[in-house]
Coordinates of C-alpha atoms in Angstrom, one line a residue:
M1 CA -61.3 30.6 -60.3
L2 CA -60.4 27.3 -58.8
K3 CA -57.1 26.4 -60.2
R4 CA -54.7 24.4 -58.1
H5 CA -51.4 26.2 -57.4
A6 CA -51.2 28.1 -60.7
R7 CA -51.5 31.5 -62.2
A8 CA -54.9 32.5 -63.7
A9 CA -55.8 33.0 -67.3
C10 CA -59.6 32.6 -67.9
T11 CA -62.4 33.1 -70.7
A12 CA -66.1 32.6 -71.4
L13 CA -68.0 32.7 -74.7
A14 CA -71.5 33.7 -75.5
A15 CA -73.7 30.6 -74.9
A16 CA -74.8 29.0 -78.1
G17 CA -78.2 27.4 -78.1
L18 CA -81.1 27.9 -75.7
L19 CA -80.9 30.9 -73.4
L20 CA -84.0 30.7 -71.2
A21 CA -85.4 33.7 -69.3
A22 CA -88.8 34.9 -68.2
A23 CA -91.5 34.3 -65.6
G24 CA -94.5 34.8 -63.4
G25 CA -98.1 34.4 -64.3
A26 CA -97.8 30.9 -65.6
T27 CA -100.9 29.5 -67.3
A28 CA -101.4 25.8 -66.8
G29 CA -101.3 23.6 -69.8
P30 CA -101.3 19.9 -70.5
A31 CA -98.3 17.9 -69.4
P32 CA -95.8 17.3 -72.1
A33 CA -96.5 14.1 -74.1
A34 CA -94.4 11.1 -73.1
P35 CA -91.3 10.8 -75.3
T36 CA -91.8 8.6 -78.3
A37 CA -89.5 6.2 -80.1
G38 CA -87.8 6.8 -83.4
T39 CA -86.9 10.4 -84.1
S40 CA -88.0 11.7 -80.7
A41 CA -85.6 14.0 -78.9
A42 CA -85.0 11.4 -76.2
A43 CA -84.0 8.9 -78.9
T44 CA -81.8 11.4 -80.6
L45 CA -79.9 12.1 -77.3
R46 CA -79.9 8.5 -76.3
T47 CA -81.3 9.1 -72.9
A48 CA -82.3 5.4 -72.5
E49 CA -78.6 4.5 -72.7
A50 CA -77.6 6.6 -69.6
P51 CA -75.1 4.5 -67.6
P52 CA -75.9 3.3 -64.1
E53 CA -73.2 5.6 -62.6
L54 CA -74.8 8.7 -64.0
L55 CA -78.3 7.6 -62.8
A56 CA -76.9 6.8 -59.4
A57 CA -75.4 10.3 -59.1
L58 CA -78.6 12.0 -60.1
Q59 CA -80.5 10.0 -57.4
R60 CA -77.9 10.9 -54.8
D61 CA -77.5 14.6 -55.6
L62 CA -81.1 15.5 -56.7
G63 CA -82.9 13.1 -54.3
L64 CA -84.5 11.2 -57.1
T65 CA -85.9 7.6 -57.3
P66 CA -84.5 5.4 -60.1
T67 CA -87.7 5.9 -62.1
Q68 CA -87.5 9.6 -61.7
A69 CA -83.8 9.8 -62.8
K70 CA -84.6 7.9 -66.0
A71 CA -87.7 9.9 -66.7
R72 CA -86.0 13.2 -66.0
L73 CA -83.4 12.6 -68.7
A74 CA -86.1 11.8 -71.3
H75 CA -88.3 14.7 -70.3
E76 CA -85.4 17.2 -70.4
A77 CA -84.5 16.1 -73.9
E78 CA -88.1 16.5 -75.1
A79 CA -88.5 19.8 -73.3
G80 CA -85.4 21.2 -74.9
A81 CA -86.7 20.3 -78.4
T82 CA -90.2 21.7 -77.6
A83 CA -88.8 24.9 -76.2
A84 CA -86.6 25.3 -79.3
R85 CA -89.5 24.9 -81.7
L86 CA -91.6 27.4 -79.7
R87 CA -88.7 29.9 -79.6
D88 CA -88.5 29.7 -83.3
R89 CA -92.2 30.2 -83.7
L90 CA -92.5 33.1 -81.2
G91 CA -89.6 35.0 -82.6
A92 CA -89.0 38.4 -80.9
A93 CA -91.8 37.8 -78.4
F94 CA -89.9 34.8 -76.9
A95 CA -89.1 35.5 -73.2
G96 CA -87.5 32.2 -72.2
A97 CA -88.3 28.7 -71.0
W98 CA -87.5 26.3 -68.1
V99 CA -88.4 22.9 -66.7
D100 CA -89.7 22.1 -63.2
G101 CA -90.5 19.0 -61.2
A102 CA -88.5 16.1 -59.8
D103 CA -88.6 14.4 -63.2
A104 CA -88.6 17.7 -65.2
A105 CA -92.0 16.8 -66.6
T106 CA -93.2 20.4 -66.6
L107 CA -92.0 22.8 -69.3
T108 CA -92.9 26.5 -69.1
V109 CA -92.4 28.9 -72.1
A110 CA -92.8 32.6 -71.6
T111 CA -93.9 35.2 -74.2
T112 CA -94.8 38.9 -74.2
R113 CA -97.8 38.2 -76.5
A114 CA -101.0 36.9 -74.8
A115 CA -102.0 35.6 -78.2
D116 CA -99.2 33.0 -78.1
T117 CA -100.5 31.1 -75.1
A118 CA -102.7 28.8 -77.1
A119 CA -99.8 27.7 -79.3
I120 CA -97.6 27.1 -76.2
R121 CA -100.2 25.0 -74.5
A122 CA -100.9 23.0 -77.7
A123 CA -97.2 22.1 -77.7
G124 CA -97.6 20.6 -74.3
A125 CA -96.1 23.4 -72.3
R126 CA -97.3 25.8 -69.7
A127 CA -97.6 29.4 -70.9
A128 CA -96.3 32.5 -69.0
V129 CA -97.1 36.0 -70.3
V130 CA -94.5 38.5 -69.1
T131 CA -93.5 42.1 -69.9
R132 CA -89.9 41.8 -71.0
T133 CA -88.5 39.7 -73.9
L134 CA -85.3 37.8 -73.6
A135 CA -83.7 40.4 -75.9
D136 CA -84.8 43.2 -73.4
L137 CA -83.1 41.4 -70.5
D138 CA -80.0 40.6 -72.5
A139 CA -79.6 44.3 -73.5
A140 CA -80.0 45.5 -69.9
Q141 CA -77.5 42.9 -68.7
A142 CA -75.0 44.0 -71.3
V143 CA -75.1 47.5 -69.9
L144 CA -74.5 46.3 -66.4
D145 CA -71.6 44.0 -67.5
R146 CA -69.7 47.0 -68.9
A147 CA -69.6 48.7 -65.5
A148 CA -69.6 45.8 -63.1
D149 CA -66.7 45.1 -60.7
A150 CA -65.9 42.6 -58.0
G151 CA -68.5 44.2 -55.7
T152 CA -71.2 42.8 -58.1
P153 CA -69.6 39.6 -59.3
V154 CA -72.6 37.8 -60.9
R155 CA -75.4 39.0 -63.1
Y156 CA -78.0 37.0 -65.0
A157 CA -81.6 37.0 -66.3
D158 CA -83.8 34.9 -64.0
P159 CA -86.0 32.7 -66.1
R160 CA -88.8 32.5 -63.5
T161 CA -89.2 36.2 -62.5
N162 CA -88.5 38.0 -65.8
R163 CA -86.0 40.2 -64.0
L164 CA -82.2 40.6 -63.8
V165 CA -80.5 39.4 -60.7
V166 CA -77.4 41.2 -59.5
E167 CA -75.3 39.5 -56.7
E168 CA -73.4 41.9 -54.4
T169 CA -70.6 41.2 -52.0
R170 CA -70.8 44.6 -50.3
A171 CA -73.9 46.4 -49.2
G172 CA -74.8 49.1 -51.7
A173 CA -72.6 47.8 -54.5
A174 CA -75.6 46.9 -56.7
A175 CA -77.3 50.2 -56.1
R176 CA -74.1 52.0 -57.2
L177 CA -73.9 49.9 -60.3
L178 CA -77.6 50.6 -61.2
A179 CA -77.1 54.3 -60.6
A180 CA -73.9 54.4 -62.7
T181 CA -75.6 52.7 -65.6
G182 CA -79.0 54.4 -65.3
T183 CA -80.7 51.0 -64.9
D184 CA -84.2 51.0 -63.5
A185 CA -84.1 49.4 -60.1
A186 CA -87.6 47.9 -60.8
L187 CA -85.9 45.6 -63.3
V188 CA -83.4 44.2 -60.9
T189 CA -83.4 41.8 -57.9
V190 CA -80.4 42.3 -55.6
V191 CA -79.0 39.3 -53.8
R192 CA -76.4 39.6 -51.1
T193 CA -73.7 36.9 -51.2
A194 CA -70.8 36.2 -48.9
E195 CA -68.7 34.5 -51.5
A196 CA -67.2 35.7 -54.8
P197 CA -66.7 33.3 -57.7
R198 CA -63.2 32.6 -58.8
P199 CA -62.0 30.5 -61.7
L200 CA -61.6 26.8 -60.8
Y201 CA -57.8 26.4 -61.3
D202 CA -56.6 23.7 -60.0
L203 CA -57.7 12.0 -72.3
R204 CA -60.8 11.4 -70.5
G205 CA -63.0 14.2 -69.3
G206 CA -62.4 15.0 -65.6
D207 CA -58.9 13.6 -65.4
A208 CA -56.1 15.7 -63.9
Y209 CA -53.4 17.5 -65.9
Y210 CA -50.6 19.7 -64.8
M211 CA -49.4 23.0 -66.3
N212 CA -45.7 23.6 -66.6
G213 CA -45.1 20.8 -64.1
S214 CA -47.0 22.6 -61.2
G215 CA -50.5 23.9 -61.3
R216 CA -53.4 21.4 -61.8
C217 CA -56.6 21.6 -63.7
S218 CA -59.0 19.0 -65.2
V219 CA -59.6 17.8 -68.8
G220 CA -62.9 19.0 -70.2
F221 CA -63.7 17.0 -73.3
P222 CA -61.4 15.0 -75.6
V223 CA -61.4 16.4 -79.1
T224 CA -59.6 16.0 -82.4
K225 CA -58.4 18.6 -85.0
G226 CA -57.5 16.7 -88.1
T227 CA -55.2 14.0 -87.0
V228 CA -54.2 15.7 -83.8
N229 CA -55.7 14.5 -80.5
G230 CA -56.3 16.9 -77.6
F231 CA -58.9 18.3 -75.2
A232 CA -61.0 21.4 -74.5
T233 CA -60.5 23.0 -71.1
A234 CA -60.7 26.4 -69.3
G235 CA -58.7 29.3 -70.6
H236 CA -57.6 30.5 -67.2
C237 CA -55.7 27.2 -66.7
G238 CA -53.0 28.2 -69.2
R239 CA -51.8 30.4 -72.1
A240 CA -50.8 29.4 -75.6
G241 CA -47.5 27.6 -75.2
T242 CA -48.0 26.4 -71.7
T243 CA -46.9 22.7 -71.5
T244 CA -48.9 20.0 -69.8
T245 CA -48.3 16.6 -68.2
G246 CA -51.1 14.1 -67.7
F247 CA -52.6 12.6 -64.5
N248 CA -49.6 10.2 -64.5
Q249 CA -47.1 13.1 -64.8
V250 CA -46.1 11.9 -68.3
A251 CA -45.5 14.6 -70.9
Q252 CA -48.8 15.3 -72.6
G253 CA -48.9 18.3 -74.8
S254 CA -49.3 22.1 -74.8
F255 CA -52.0 24.8 -75.0
Q256 CA -52.6 25.9 -78.6
A257 CA -55.0 28.8 -77.8
S258 CA -56.5 30.3 -74.8
V259 CA -58.9 33.2 -74.0
F260 CA -59.5 34.7 -70.5
P261 CA -61.0 37.0 -69.4
G262 CA -63.9 37.8 -71.7
N263 CA -64.4 34.1 -72.2
D264 CA -62.9 31.1 -70.4
M265 CA -61.9 28.6 -73.2
A266 CA -58.8 26.9 -74.4
W267 CA -57.6 23.7 -76.1
V268 CA -54.6 21.5 -75.6
A269 CA -52.9 19.5 -78.4
A270 CA -51.6 16.2 -77.1
N271 CA -48.5 14.3 -78.3
A272 CA -48.6 10.9 -80.0
Q273 CA -48.7 9.1 -76.6
W274 CA -52.2 10.3 -75.9
T275 CA -55.4 9.3 -77.6
A276 CA -58.7 11.1 -77.3
T277 CA -61.6 8.9 -75.9
P278 CA -65.3 9.6 -76.0
Y279 CA -65.7 9.4 -72.2
V280 CA -65.9 11.4 -69.0
K281 CA -64.7 10.0 -65.7
G282 CA -67.8 9.2 -63.7
S283 CA -68.5 7.9 -60.2
G284 CA -65.9 5.4 -59.0
G285 CA -63.8 6.1 -62.1
A286 CA -66.4 4.5 -64.5
N287 CA -66.6 5.8 -68.1
V288 CA -69.6 7.9 -69.0
Q289 CA -70.1 8.1 -72.7
V290 CA -70.4 11.3 -74.7
T291 CA -72.6 11.2 -77.8
G292 CA -73.1 14.9 -78.7
S293 CA -73.1 18.5 -77.5
V294 CA -76.8 19.6 -77.4
L295 CA -77.1 22.4 -74.7
Q296 CA -79.9 21.6 -72.3
P297 CA -82.5 24.1 -70.9
V298 CA -82.7 25.8 -67.6
G299 CA -83.8 23.4 -64.8
S300 CA -82.2 20.4 -66.4
S301 CA -79.9 18.0 -64.5
V302 CA -76.2 18.3 -65.1
C303 CA -73.2 16.4 -63.7
R304 CA -69.6 17.6 -63.4
S305 CA -66.4 15.6 -63.3
G306 CA -63.2 17.1 -61.8
S307 CA -59.8 15.9 -60.6
T308 CA -60.3 17.3 -57.0
T309 CA -63.9 16.4 -56.1
G310 CA -64.8 13.8 -58.7
W311 CA -68.4 13.3 -59.8
H312 CA -71.2 15.6 -58.6
C313 CA -74.6 16.6 -60.0
G314 CA -77.1 19.5 -59.8
T315 CA -79.2 21.5 -62.1
V316 CA -78.8 24.3 -64.7
Q317 CA -79.9 27.6 -63.1
Q318 CA -79.3 30.2 -65.9
H319 CA -77.5 30.4 -69.3
N320 CA -75.7 33.5 -70.5
T321 CA -74.6 34.6 -67.0
S322 CA -72.0 37.3 -66.6
V323 CA -69.4 36.9 -63.9
T324 CA -66.7 39.3 -62.7
Y325 CA -63.6 37.6 -61.3
P326 CA -60.7 39.5 -59.8
E327 CA -59.0 39.0 -63.2
G328 CA -61.9 40.4 -65.2
T329 CA -65.4 39.8 -66.5
I330 CA -66.4 36.7 -68.5
S331 CA -69.8 36.5 -70.3
G332 CA -72.0 33.8 -71.6
V333 CA -71.3 31.2 -68.9
T334 CA -73.9 28.9 -67.4
R335 CA -74.7 29.0 -63.7
T336 CA -75.4 25.7 -61.9
T337 CA -76.0 24.3 -58.5
V338 CA -73.1 21.8 -58.8
C339 CA -70.3 22.1 -56.3
A340 CA -66.6 22.4 -57.2
E341 CA -63.3 23.1 -55.6
P342 CA -59.8 24.2 -56.7
G343 CA -58.3 21.8 -59.3
D344 CA -61.7 21.0 -60.8
S345 CA -61.2 23.9 -63.3
G346 CA -61.6 22.9 -66.9
G347 CA -63.4 19.7 -66.1
S348 CA -66.5 18.3 -67.8
Y349 CA -70.1 19.2 -67.5
I350 CA -72.4 16.6 -69.0
S351 CA -76.2 16.2 -69.2
G352 CA -77.2 12.7 -69.9
S353 CA -74.7 11.9 -72.7
Q354 CA -74.6 15.4 -74.0
A355 CA -71.4 17.5 -73.4
Q356 CA -72.4 20.9 -71.9
G357 CA -69.2 22.8 -71.1
V358 CA -66.0 23.1 -69.0
T359 CA -65.8 24.2 -65.4
S360 CA -64.9 27.9 -65.1
G361 CA -65.3 29.1 -61.5
G362 CA -67.7 29.4 -58.6
S363 CA -68.1 29.7 -54.9
G364 CA -68.6 27.3 -51.9
N365 CA -67.3 23.8 -51.8
C366 CA -68.5 20.2 -52.0
S367 CA -68.9 19.9 -48.2
S368 CA -71.3 22.8 -47.7
G369 CA -72.5 23.2 -51.3
G370 CA -71.9 26.0 -53.8
T371 CA -72.5 27.6 -57.1
T372 CA -70.4 26.8 -60.2
F373 CA -70.2 28.2 -63.7
F374 CA -69.3 26.5 -66.9
Q375 CA -68.1 27.8 -70.3
P376 CA -70.4 26.2 -72.9
L377 CA -68.5 23.7 -75.1
N378 CA -70.0 24.4 -78.6
P379 CA -68.4 27.9 -78.8
I380 CA -65.0 26.3 -78.0
L381 CA -65.4 23.7 -80.7
S382 CA -66.4 26.4 -83.2
A383 CA -63.7 28.9 -82.3
Y384 CA -60.9 26.5 -82.7
G385 CA -62.2 24.1 -85.3
L386 CA -62.3 21.1 -83.0
T387 CA -64.4 17.9 -83.3
L388 CA -65.8 16.5 -80.1
K389 CA -64.9 12.8 -79.6
T390 CA -68.1 10.8 -79.3
T391 CA -69.0 7.1 -79.0
G392 CA -70.5 6.9 -82.5
S393 CA -72.9 8.4 -85.0
G394 CA -76.4 9.6 -84.2
P395 CA -79.7 7.6 -84.6
G396 CA -80.3 8.4 -88.3
P397 CA -79.3 5.9 -91.0
G398 CA -77.2 8.2 -93.0
P399 CA -76.0 7.3 -96.5
G400 CA -75.1 3.6 -97.0
P401 CA -71.7 2.4 -98.2
G402 CA -72.6 2.8 -101.9
D403 CA -75.1 5.7 -101.6
P404 CA -74.3 9.2 -102.8
E405 CA -74.2 12.0 -100.3
P406 CA -77.3 14.2 -100.7
G407 CA -76.4 17.7 -101.9
G408 CA -76.5 20.7 -99.5
T409 CA -74.6 22.9 -97.1
W410 CA -75.1 20.7 -94.0
K411 CA -71.8 19.2 -93.0
A412 CA -70.8 16.8 -90.2
G413 CA -68.4 18.4 -87.8
T414 CA -69.8 21.9 -88.1
V415 CA -71.0 23.6 -85.0
Y416 CA -74.4 25.0 -85.7
A417 CA -76.0 27.7 -83.5
T418 CA -79.7 28.1 -82.9
G419 CA -81.2 29.8 -85.9
A420 CA -78.5 28.7 -88.4
S421 CA -79.8 27.7 -91.8
V422 CA -78.6 24.8 -94.0
T423 CA -79.7 22.9 -97.1
H424 CA -79.8 19.1 -97.3
G425 CA -81.3 16.8 -99.9
G426 CA -82.9 19.8 -101.8
A427 CA -84.6 21.2 -98.7
T428 CA -83.8 24.0 -96.3
Y429 CA -83.6 23.5 -92.5
R430 CA -83.3 25.9 -89.5
C431 CA -81.3 24.8 -86.4
L432 CA -83.5 24.6 -83.3
Q433 CA -80.8 23.6 -80.7
G434 CA -77.1 24.5 -80.9
H435 CA -74.9 21.4 -81.5
Q436 CA -72.0 19.9 -83.4
A437 CA -73.3 18.0 -86.3
Q438 CA -72.3 14.3 -86.8
T439 CA -73.0 11.5 -89.2
G440 CA -76.5 10.2 -88.4
W441 CA -77.7 13.6 -87.3
E442 CA -78.6 14.8 -90.8
P443 CA -81.5 17.3 -90.6
P444 CA -84.3 15.0 -91.8
A445 CA -83.4 12.4 -89.2
V446 CA -83.4 14.7 -86.1
P447 CA -86.4 17.0 -85.8
A448 CA -85.4 17.7 -82.3
L449 CA -82.5 19.7 -83.7
W450 CA -83.7 20.8 -87.2
Q451 CA -86.9 22.2 -88.6
R452 CA -87.7 22.2 -92.3
V453 CA -88.6 25.6 -93.6

């Protein structure tokens, strides 16, 4: 936990959307097709509209050229949509997916059925045939989570090796955990680490706020609930009833709900002096727009904004990671290579223009580098009935001023998890990538997010 001068209170939620795990034995396939216009995933997520500040940070932190930075955002959007469609098609045999390459042009999808490789390659991805499904790894990880302690603070499924990884701070801690749970050592890679994660204690995303006039954290993403403005943030920053002041020390609001440990989520309702904006504080204080909340796949670029260290970028390493802090275990967080320091807690993680989550905890710092975890945002929106503040509707036309709404169960503002089913205009659709629905993102208009069944 990296909270600045304040008592902990943290929570994480099972990651909605694409959890990618698997590995080894990749079979080469054709490179993914270049993103197309119209209803392509890149168009849906507006990657071409990425602001210069975000592109500059990707170039700085990932060592990219300007062309690579632009291409990477487009490729990541297409890879997420392709992986989601293949996950739906492969069903129980799905073993994960990830992107590689400076511009994320290579997507690999893993399966436990050799017969699936042709379909994977036909979709433009590389195929990997592995022995364990994603469900197998999830089940084994859940067993470890129940018995883990601070000696084995981080556990996750490695998407490239089709194994679980257990980080240990003391020699023999992982071996004792495996023995206590009866877990086969052949399933696990043990990594020795010198640093243990801690929550990042410390109405634009990334701006500072203060709890009860003392401890400092960072705004995650501005939201609304009915007519109330507020923001999502980390649960360890405060409990329900904790009062907040803004970056300018003006009375701001109070925590309405908070969970930690278990998950690391909370939301703050602001008073009438504060208005939610659809922006995250980027490099040099510039506004970075937020247009949606589609969770991006493993290997994707992601940038973080926080009130201590500002704007830094890295990549997504694993979704659905479990972390044991001194205060307890949280599950379902995403592990990244982005650095953070105390006071950055609760701050924004964004990929392109898509909100990803709020800073939870980590290790290291922004001088020598580190590992940081974020609580995915969609579960926070769903749990508390919040609506993410965005810069406008999606790419679809939607009903005109005098047009009737098509019948169905799809509804703007609802958070849909991967696999959810809705009806719209007389047809049934299945959700491919978890997101909060918005006007213009009706299922027929966004095949990157919905598949007609």
